Coordinates of C-alpha atoms in Angstrom, one line a residue:
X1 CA 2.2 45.0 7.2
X2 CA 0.4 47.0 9.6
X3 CA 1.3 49.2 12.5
X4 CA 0.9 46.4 14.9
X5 CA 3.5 44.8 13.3
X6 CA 5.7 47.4 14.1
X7 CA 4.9 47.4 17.4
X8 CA 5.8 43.7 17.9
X9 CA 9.0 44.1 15.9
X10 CA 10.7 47.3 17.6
X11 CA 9.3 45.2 21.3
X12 CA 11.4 42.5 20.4
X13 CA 14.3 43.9 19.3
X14 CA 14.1 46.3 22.2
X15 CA 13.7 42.7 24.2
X16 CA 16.8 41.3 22.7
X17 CA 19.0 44.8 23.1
X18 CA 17.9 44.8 27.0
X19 CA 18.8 41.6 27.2
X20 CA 22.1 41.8 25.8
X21 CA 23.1 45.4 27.5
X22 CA 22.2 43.1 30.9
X23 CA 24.6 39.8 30.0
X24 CA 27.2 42.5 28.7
X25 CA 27.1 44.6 32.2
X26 CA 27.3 41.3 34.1
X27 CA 30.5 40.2 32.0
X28 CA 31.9 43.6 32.4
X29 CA 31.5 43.7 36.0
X30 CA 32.7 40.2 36.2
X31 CA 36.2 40.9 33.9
X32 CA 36.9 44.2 35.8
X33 CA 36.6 42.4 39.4
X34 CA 38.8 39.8 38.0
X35 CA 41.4 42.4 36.9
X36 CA 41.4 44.2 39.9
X37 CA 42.2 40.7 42.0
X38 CA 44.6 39.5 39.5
X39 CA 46.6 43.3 40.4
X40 CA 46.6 42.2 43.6
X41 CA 48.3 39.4 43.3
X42 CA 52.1 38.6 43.6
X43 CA 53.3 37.7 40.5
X44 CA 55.5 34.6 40.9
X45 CA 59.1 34.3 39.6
X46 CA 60.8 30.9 39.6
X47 CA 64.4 31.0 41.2
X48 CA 65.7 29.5 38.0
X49 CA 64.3 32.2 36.3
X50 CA 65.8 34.9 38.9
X51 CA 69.0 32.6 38.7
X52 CA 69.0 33.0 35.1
X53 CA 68.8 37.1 35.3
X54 CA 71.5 37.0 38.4
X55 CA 73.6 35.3 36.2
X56 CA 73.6 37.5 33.5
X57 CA 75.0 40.4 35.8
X58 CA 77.8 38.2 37.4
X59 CA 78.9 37.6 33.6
X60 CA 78.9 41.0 32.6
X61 CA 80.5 42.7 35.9
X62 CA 84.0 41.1 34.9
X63 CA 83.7 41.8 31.1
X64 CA 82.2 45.1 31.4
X65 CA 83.2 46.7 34.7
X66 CA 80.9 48.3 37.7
X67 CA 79.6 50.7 34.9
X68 CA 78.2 48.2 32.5
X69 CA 76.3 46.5 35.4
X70 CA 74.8 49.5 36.4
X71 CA 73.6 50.0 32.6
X72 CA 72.1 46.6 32.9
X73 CA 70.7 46.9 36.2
X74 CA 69.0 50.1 35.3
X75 CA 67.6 48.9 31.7
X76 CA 65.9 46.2 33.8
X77 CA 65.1 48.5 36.4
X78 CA 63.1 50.5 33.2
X79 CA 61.5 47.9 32.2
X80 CA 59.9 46.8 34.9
X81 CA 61.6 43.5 36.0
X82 CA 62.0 42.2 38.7
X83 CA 64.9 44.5 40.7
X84 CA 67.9 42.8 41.0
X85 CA 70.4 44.5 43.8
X86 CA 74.5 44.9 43.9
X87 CA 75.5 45.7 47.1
X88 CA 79.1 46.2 48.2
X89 CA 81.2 45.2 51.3
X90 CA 80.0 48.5 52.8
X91 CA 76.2 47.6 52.1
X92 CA 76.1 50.3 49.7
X93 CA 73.9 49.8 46.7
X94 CA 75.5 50.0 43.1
X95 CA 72.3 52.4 42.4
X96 CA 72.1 53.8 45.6
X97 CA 69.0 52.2 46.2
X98 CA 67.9 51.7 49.6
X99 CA 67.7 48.2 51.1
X100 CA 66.1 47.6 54.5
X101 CA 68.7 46.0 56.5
X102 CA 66.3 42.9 57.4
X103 CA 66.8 42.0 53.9
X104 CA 70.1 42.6 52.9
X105 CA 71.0 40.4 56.2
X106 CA 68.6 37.4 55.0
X107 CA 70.6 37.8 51.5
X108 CA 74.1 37.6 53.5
X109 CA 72.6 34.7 55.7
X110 CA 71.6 33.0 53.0
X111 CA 74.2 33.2 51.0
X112 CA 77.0 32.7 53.7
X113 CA 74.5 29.1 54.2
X114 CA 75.3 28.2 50.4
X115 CA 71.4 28.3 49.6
X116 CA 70.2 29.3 46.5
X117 CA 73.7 29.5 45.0
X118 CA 72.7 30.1 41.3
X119 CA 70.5 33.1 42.4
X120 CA 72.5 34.6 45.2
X121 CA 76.1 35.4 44.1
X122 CA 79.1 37.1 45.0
X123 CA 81.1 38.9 41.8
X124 CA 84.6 40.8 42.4
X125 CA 85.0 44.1 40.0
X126 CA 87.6 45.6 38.5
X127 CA 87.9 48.4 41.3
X128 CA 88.7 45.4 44.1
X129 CA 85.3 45.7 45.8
X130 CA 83.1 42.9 45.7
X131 CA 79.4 42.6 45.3
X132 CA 76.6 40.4 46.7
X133 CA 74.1 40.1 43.6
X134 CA 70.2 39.0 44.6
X135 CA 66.5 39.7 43.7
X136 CA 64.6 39.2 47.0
X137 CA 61.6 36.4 46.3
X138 CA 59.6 34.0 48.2
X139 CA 61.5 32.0 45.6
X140 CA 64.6 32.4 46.7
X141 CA 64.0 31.9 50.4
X142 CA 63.1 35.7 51.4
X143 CA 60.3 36.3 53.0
X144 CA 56.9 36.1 51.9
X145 CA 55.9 39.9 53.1
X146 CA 58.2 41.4 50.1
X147 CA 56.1 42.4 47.2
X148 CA 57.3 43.5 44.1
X149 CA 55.0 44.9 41.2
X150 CA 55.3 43.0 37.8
X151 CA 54.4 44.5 34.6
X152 CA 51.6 42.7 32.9
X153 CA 53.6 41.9 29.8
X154 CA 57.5 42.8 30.2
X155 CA 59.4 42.5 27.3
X156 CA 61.9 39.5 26.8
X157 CA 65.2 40.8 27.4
X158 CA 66.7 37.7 28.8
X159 CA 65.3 35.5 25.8
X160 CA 63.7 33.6 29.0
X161 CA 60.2 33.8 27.6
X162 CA 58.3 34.3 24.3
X163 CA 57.1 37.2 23.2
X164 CA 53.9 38.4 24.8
X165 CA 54.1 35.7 27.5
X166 CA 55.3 36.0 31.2
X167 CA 56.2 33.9 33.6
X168 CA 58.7 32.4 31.4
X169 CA 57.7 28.4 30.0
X170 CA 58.5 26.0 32.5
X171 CA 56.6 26.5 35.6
X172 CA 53.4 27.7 35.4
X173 CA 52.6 31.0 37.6
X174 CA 50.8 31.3 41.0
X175 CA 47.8 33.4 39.3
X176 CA 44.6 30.6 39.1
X177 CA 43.0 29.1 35.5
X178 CA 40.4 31.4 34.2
X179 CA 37.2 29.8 34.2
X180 CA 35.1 29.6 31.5
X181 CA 31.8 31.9 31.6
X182 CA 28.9 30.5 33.2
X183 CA 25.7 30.5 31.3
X184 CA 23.1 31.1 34.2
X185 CA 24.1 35.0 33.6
X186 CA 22.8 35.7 30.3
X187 CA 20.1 33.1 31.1
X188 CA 18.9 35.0 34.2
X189 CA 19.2 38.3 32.1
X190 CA 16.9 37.4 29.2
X191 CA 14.7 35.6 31.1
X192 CA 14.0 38.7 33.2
X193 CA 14.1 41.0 30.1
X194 CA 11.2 38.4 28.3
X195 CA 9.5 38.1 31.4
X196 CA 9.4 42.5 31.7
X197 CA 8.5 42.7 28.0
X198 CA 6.0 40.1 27.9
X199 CA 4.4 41.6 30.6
X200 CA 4.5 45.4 29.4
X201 CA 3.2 43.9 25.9
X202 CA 0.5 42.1 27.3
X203 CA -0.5 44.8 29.4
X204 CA -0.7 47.2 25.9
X205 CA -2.5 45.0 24.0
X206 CA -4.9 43.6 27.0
X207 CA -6.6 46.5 27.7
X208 CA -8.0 48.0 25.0
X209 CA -9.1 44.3 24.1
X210 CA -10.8 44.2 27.3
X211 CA -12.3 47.8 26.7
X212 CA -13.6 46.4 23.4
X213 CA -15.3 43.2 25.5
X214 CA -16.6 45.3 27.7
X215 CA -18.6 47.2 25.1
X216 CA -19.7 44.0 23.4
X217 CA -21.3 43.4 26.5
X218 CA -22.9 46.7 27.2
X219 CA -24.6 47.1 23.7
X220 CA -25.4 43.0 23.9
X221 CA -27.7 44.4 27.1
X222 CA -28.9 47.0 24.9
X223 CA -26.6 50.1 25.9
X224 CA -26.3 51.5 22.7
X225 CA -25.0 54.8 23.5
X226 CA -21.8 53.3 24.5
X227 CA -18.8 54.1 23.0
X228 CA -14.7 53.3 23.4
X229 CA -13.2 55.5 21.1
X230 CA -11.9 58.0 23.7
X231 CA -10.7 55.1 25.8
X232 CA -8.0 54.3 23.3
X233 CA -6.3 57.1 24.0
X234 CA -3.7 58.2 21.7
X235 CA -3.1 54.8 20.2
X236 CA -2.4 54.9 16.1
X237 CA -2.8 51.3 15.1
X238 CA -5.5 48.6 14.2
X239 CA -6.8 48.5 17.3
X240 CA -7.5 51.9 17.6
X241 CA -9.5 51.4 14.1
X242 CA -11.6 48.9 15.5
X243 CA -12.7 51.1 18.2
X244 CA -13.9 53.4 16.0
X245 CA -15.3 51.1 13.6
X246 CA -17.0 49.9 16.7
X247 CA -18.4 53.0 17.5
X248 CA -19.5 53.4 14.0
X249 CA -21.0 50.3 14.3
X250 CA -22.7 51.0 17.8
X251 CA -24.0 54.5 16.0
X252 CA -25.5 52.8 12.6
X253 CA -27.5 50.2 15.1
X254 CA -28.8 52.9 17.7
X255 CA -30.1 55.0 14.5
X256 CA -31.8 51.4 12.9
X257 CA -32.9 50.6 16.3
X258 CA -34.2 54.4 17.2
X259 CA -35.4 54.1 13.3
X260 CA -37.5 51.1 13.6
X261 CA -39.0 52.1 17.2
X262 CA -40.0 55.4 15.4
X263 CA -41.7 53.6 12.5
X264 CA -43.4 51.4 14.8
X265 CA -44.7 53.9 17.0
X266 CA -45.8 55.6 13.5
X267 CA -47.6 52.1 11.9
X268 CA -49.1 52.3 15.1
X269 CA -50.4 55.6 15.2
X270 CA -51.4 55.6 11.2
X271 CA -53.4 51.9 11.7
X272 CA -55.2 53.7 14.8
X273 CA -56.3 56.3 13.3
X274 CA -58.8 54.3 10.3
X275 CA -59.7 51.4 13.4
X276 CA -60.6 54.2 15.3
X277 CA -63.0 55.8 12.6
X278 CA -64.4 51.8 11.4
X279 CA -65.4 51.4 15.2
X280 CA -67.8 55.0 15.3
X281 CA -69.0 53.7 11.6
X282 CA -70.1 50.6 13.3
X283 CA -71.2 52.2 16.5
X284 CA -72.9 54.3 14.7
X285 CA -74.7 51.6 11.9
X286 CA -76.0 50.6 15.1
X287 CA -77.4 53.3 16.5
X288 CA -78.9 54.3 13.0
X289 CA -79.7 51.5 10.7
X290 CA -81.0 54.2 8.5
X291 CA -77.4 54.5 7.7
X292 CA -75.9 52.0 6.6
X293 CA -75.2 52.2 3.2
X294 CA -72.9 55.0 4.6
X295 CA -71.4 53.3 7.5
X296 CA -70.6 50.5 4.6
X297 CA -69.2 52.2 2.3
X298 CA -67.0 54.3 5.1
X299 CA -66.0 51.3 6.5
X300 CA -64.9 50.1 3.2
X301 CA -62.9 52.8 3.1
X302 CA -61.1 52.7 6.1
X303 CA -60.5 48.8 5.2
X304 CA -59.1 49.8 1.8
X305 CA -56.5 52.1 3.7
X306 CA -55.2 49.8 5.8
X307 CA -54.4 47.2 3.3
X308 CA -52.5 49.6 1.5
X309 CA -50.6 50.3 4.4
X310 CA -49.6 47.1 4.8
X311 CA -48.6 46.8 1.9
X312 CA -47.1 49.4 2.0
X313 CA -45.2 48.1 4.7
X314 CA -44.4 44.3 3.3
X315 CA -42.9 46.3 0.3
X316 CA -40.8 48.4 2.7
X317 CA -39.6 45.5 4.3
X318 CA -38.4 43.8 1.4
X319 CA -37.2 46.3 -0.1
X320 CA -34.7 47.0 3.6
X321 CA -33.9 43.4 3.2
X322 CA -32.2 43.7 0.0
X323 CA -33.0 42.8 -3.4
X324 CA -31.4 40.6 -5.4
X325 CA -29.5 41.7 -8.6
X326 CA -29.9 38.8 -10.6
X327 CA -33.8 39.6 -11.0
X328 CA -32.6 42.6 -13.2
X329 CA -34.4 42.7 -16.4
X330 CA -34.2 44.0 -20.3
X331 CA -37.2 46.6 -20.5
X332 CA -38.5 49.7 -22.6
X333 CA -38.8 52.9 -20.8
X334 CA -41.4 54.1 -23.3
X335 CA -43.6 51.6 -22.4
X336 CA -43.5 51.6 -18.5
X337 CA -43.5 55.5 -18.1
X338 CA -46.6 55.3 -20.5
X339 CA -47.9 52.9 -18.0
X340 CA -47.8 54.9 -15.5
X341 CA -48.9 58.1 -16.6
X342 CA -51.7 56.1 -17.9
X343 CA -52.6 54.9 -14.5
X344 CA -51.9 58.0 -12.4
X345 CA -54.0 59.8 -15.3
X346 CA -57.1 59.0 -14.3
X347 CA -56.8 60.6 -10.6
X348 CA -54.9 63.5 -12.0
X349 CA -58.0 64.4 -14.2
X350 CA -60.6 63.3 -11.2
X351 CA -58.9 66.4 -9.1
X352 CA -58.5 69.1 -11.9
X353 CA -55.1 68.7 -12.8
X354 CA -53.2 68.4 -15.9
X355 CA -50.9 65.8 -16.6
X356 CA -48.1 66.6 -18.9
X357 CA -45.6 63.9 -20.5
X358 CA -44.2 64.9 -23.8
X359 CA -42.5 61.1 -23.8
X360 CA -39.4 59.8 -24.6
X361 CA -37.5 57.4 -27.3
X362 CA -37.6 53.7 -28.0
X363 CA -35.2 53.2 -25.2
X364 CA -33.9 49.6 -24.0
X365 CA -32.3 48.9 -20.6
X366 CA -31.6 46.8 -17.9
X367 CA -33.4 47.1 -14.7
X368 CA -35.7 46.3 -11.8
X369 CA -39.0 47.1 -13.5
X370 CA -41.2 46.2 -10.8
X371 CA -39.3 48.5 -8.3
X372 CA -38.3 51.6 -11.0
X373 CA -42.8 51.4 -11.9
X374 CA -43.5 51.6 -8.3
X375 CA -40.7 54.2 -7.8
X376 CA -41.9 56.6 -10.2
X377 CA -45.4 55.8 -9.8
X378 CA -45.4 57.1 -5.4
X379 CA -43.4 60.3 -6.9
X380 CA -45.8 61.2 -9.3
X381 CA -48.5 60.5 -7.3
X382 CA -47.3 62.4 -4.7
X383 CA -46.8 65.0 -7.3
X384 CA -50.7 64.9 -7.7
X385 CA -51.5 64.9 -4.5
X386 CA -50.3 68.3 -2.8
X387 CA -50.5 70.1 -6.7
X388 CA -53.0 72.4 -6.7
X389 CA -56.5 72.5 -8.6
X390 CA -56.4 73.0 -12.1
X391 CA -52.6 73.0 -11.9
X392 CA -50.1 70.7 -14.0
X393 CA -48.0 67.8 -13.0
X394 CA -44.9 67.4 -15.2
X395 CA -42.7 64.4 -16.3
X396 CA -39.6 63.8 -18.2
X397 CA -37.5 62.0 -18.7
X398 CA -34.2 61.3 -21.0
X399 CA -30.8 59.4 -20.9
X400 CA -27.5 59.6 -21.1
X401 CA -25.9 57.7 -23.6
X402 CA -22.2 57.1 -22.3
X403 CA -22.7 56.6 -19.9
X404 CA -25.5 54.9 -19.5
X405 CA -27.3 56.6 -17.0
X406 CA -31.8 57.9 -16.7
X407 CA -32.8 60.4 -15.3
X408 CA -36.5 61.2 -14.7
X409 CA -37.8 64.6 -13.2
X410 CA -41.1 65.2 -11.7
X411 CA -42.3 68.6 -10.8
X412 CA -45.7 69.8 -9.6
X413 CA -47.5 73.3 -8.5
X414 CA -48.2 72.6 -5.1
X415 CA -46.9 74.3 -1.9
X416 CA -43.5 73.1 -1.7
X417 CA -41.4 72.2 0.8
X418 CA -39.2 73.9 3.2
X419 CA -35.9 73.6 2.6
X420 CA -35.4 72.6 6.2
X421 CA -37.2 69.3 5.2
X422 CA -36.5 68.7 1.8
X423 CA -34.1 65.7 3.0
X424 CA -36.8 64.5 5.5
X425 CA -39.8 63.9 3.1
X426 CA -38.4 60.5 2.1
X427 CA -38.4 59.1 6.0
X428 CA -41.4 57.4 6.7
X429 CA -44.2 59.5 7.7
X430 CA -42.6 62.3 7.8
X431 CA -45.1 65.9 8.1
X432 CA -43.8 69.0 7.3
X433 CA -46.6 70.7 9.4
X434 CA -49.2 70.0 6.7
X435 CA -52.1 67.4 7.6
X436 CA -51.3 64.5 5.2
X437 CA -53.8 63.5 2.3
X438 CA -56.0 61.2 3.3
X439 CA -55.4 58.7 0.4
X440 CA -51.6 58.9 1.7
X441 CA -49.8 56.2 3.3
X442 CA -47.2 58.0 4.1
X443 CA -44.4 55.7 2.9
X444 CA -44.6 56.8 -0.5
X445 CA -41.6 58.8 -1.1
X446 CA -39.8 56.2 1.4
X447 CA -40.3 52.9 -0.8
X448 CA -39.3 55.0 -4.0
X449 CA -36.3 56.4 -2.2
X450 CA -35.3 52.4 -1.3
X451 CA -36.5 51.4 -4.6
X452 CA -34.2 53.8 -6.6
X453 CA -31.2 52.8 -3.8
X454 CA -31.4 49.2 -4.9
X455 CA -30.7 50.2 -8.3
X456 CA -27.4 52.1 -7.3
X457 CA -29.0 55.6 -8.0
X458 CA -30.2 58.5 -6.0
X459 CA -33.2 60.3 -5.6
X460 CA -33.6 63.9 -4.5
X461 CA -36.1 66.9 -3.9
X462 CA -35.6 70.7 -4.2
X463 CA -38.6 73.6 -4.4
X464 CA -38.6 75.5 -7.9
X465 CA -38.5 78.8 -8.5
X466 CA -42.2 79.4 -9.8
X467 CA -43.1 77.4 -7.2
X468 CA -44.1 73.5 -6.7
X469 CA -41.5 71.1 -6.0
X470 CA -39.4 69.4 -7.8
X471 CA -38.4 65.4 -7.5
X472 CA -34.9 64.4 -9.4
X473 CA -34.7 60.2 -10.3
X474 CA -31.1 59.5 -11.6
X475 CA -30.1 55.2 -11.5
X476 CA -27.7 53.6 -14.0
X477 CA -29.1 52.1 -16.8
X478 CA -26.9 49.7 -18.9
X479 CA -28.2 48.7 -22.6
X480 CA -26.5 45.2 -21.4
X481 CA -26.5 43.1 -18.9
X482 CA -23.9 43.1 -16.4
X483 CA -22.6 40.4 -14.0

């Protein structure tokens, strides 16, 4: 998995957690609003409830005197029920509690009317006085301006209720049904959290998308200079790897491109050149007719050049097309290196120069003969070429076998190379500042450098220390064939 997928996992997740933190807030918010209403509110007590807890007391005042109902009165008073007053004939509290006089004279009224006799009593104690038990509700008749604070779950002293539950089973209290949750909130919150993530995603992955479109479109018009890789910024993932593979890619074309506009320009020149010098041969043949078994035989000449060039081209062109692999063939080593040094012999000896192969073993392997002979043929050539007169042109050649690998040396006595250009001489017609032969091409070293490439070896060049260079040929050479 790769870091995209990361990317699209943690924005999800991140997505989903968003979404949930918003549902959560709005059903936080929600709960505590309808916790602070619900404190608001009265809590409502049923008068046979409140009869219930008045009765109580007016039991236990005869059996248990003034003090055990002030026990009572204060336990309940602890616990947060609802207070229930004793007031004597001299409106004196049993607690000393105050009571507003508005009250204790609707408690008097009310009771003197015979309303609400089961929670409005009057109880005689031991001591002669005589007290007017009440709990002032709306219930009961008092007004509805008296509040009284209920605890959220009072204990069951009374057995009026089970545990955990208040107001009592019976009637049900004043406080509203809670409603169930509606489900637009958390609809409305993820949709908005999709909607913001969707967008920020899109917006991630669009651009450098659009970046890479864009520079389609530039090097489609031929821009191929342009590059993305810094407008990807910091990013660490695959499309950041296409950019640069992009800009790898948009490199390797401008330097084929700039590559084949220089050959061009240099087929051009090099063709010039022997037209150029056939036209004076005619012009000349004309002028003197005297001389025209010269002006032939120059002309010739120049003719002769071109077609090698060309094909010297057609081979160059084939052999940057590609070759195909399944032309590899079983061939002897001895044989085509005696081939050659048989053929490059003759010019060797025409220019003073001796030609030295001490030869090698009955050696069998597969490869591209055709390609390898023209290979070592152009290097060895070459070799004859810039070596001086009555200097020597050496080849050998041996093999490695495990693994399987040749490897064919060429030196000569010539001027060398600078080092500078010891990597250029295989481009095509490259000059090291030297005037080039005039039986050269100049794609001699080129084709030999793509010929030895097609065979998965390498070729290279270095100047030796007595002087002369020196050309290295190293390509796999399997005793079988391989698929």
């Amino acid at each position: 998995m790769g870091r995209l997928f990361w990317k699209f996992f943690f924005a999800f997740w991140l997505a989903w957690l968003t979404a949930g933190i918003g549902v959560g807030t709005i059903f936080w918010l929600r709960e505590t609003q309808r916790q602070a209403e619900s404190a608001n509110q009265p809590s409502g007590i049923n008068v046979r409830h409140i009869a219930s807890m008045v009765s109580v007391a007016a039991n236990l005042l005869p059996r248990s005197g003034v003090a055990g109902l002030r026990d009572f009165i204060h336990a309940l008073r602890q616990e947060r029920f609802p207070p229930i007053y004793a007031v004597d004939d001299q409106n004196r509290e049993l607690l000393g509690r105050e009571v507003s006089p508005e009250i204790l004279h609707q408690a008097r009224t009310l009771y003197a009317d015979g309303q609400y006799p089961d929670a409005i009593r009057m109880v005689s104690a031991d001591d002669g006085r005589r007290y007017l038990l009440f709990v002032p509700s709306p219930e009961n008749g008092f007004a509805d301006n008296f509040r009284m604070a209920m605890p959220p779950n009072p204990p069951d002293l009374l057995g009026l209720a089970s545990p955990g539950q208040w107001p009592p089973p019976g009637r049900e209290s004043r406080r509203p049904p809670r409603n169930p949750p509606s489900p637009i909130a958390p609809l409305i919150a993820g949709s908005i959290a999709s909607l913001v993530f969707s967008a920020l995603l899109a917006w991630y992955f669009a651009k450098p998308i659009r970046n890479l479109r864009n520079a389609f479109q530039a090097v489609a018009q031929g821009r191929l200079d342009t590059r993305i890789g810094l407008g990807m910024g910091r990013r660490r993932d695959e499309l950041s790897d296409l950019g640069r593979d992009f800009d790898h890619m948009a490199k390797q074309i401008g330097n084929l491109v700039g590559a084949q506009q220089h050959l061009l320009h240099d087929v051009s020149h090099e063709l010039r050149s022997p037209l150029a010098r056939i036209q004076a041969a005619i012009g000349l043949a004309q002028q003197q007719p005297e001389k025209l078994p010269a002006t032939l035989e120059r002309i010739e000449r120049e003719s002769q050049r071109i077609s090698d060039l060309v094909g010297e081209l057609l081979m160059l062109s084939r052999l940057e097309a590609g070759v195909d692999k399944r032309t590899f063939e079983a061939v002897n080593i001895a044989d085509l290196l005696a081939d050659i040094v048989e053929d490059v012999g003759f010019e060797a000896q025409r220019n003073g120069i001796s030609l030295e192969y001490p030869g090698i073993g009955d050696i069998r392997g597969y490869c591209l003969p055709e390609l390898l002979h023209r290979a070592v043929e152009n290097v060895l050539r070459n070799a004859v070429q810039h070596c001086r007169r009555d200097g020597s042109v050496i080849l050998a050649a041996d093999i490695e076998r495990n693994n399987a690998r040749l490897r064919i040396r060429v030196e000569d006595m010539g001027p060398g190379v600078p080092d500078r250009d010891l990597a250029a001489i295989f481009q095509p017609f490259f000059r090291s500042g030297k005037p080039t032969k005039a039986q050269s091409t100049g794609l001699g070293l080129t084709i030999a450098q793509r010929a030895i490439e097609a065979h998965g070896g390498r070729i290279g060049a270095e100047n030796r220390e007595a002087g002369g260079l020196r050309v290295t040929i190293d390509i796999p050479f399997p005793s079988r064939q391989t698929s």
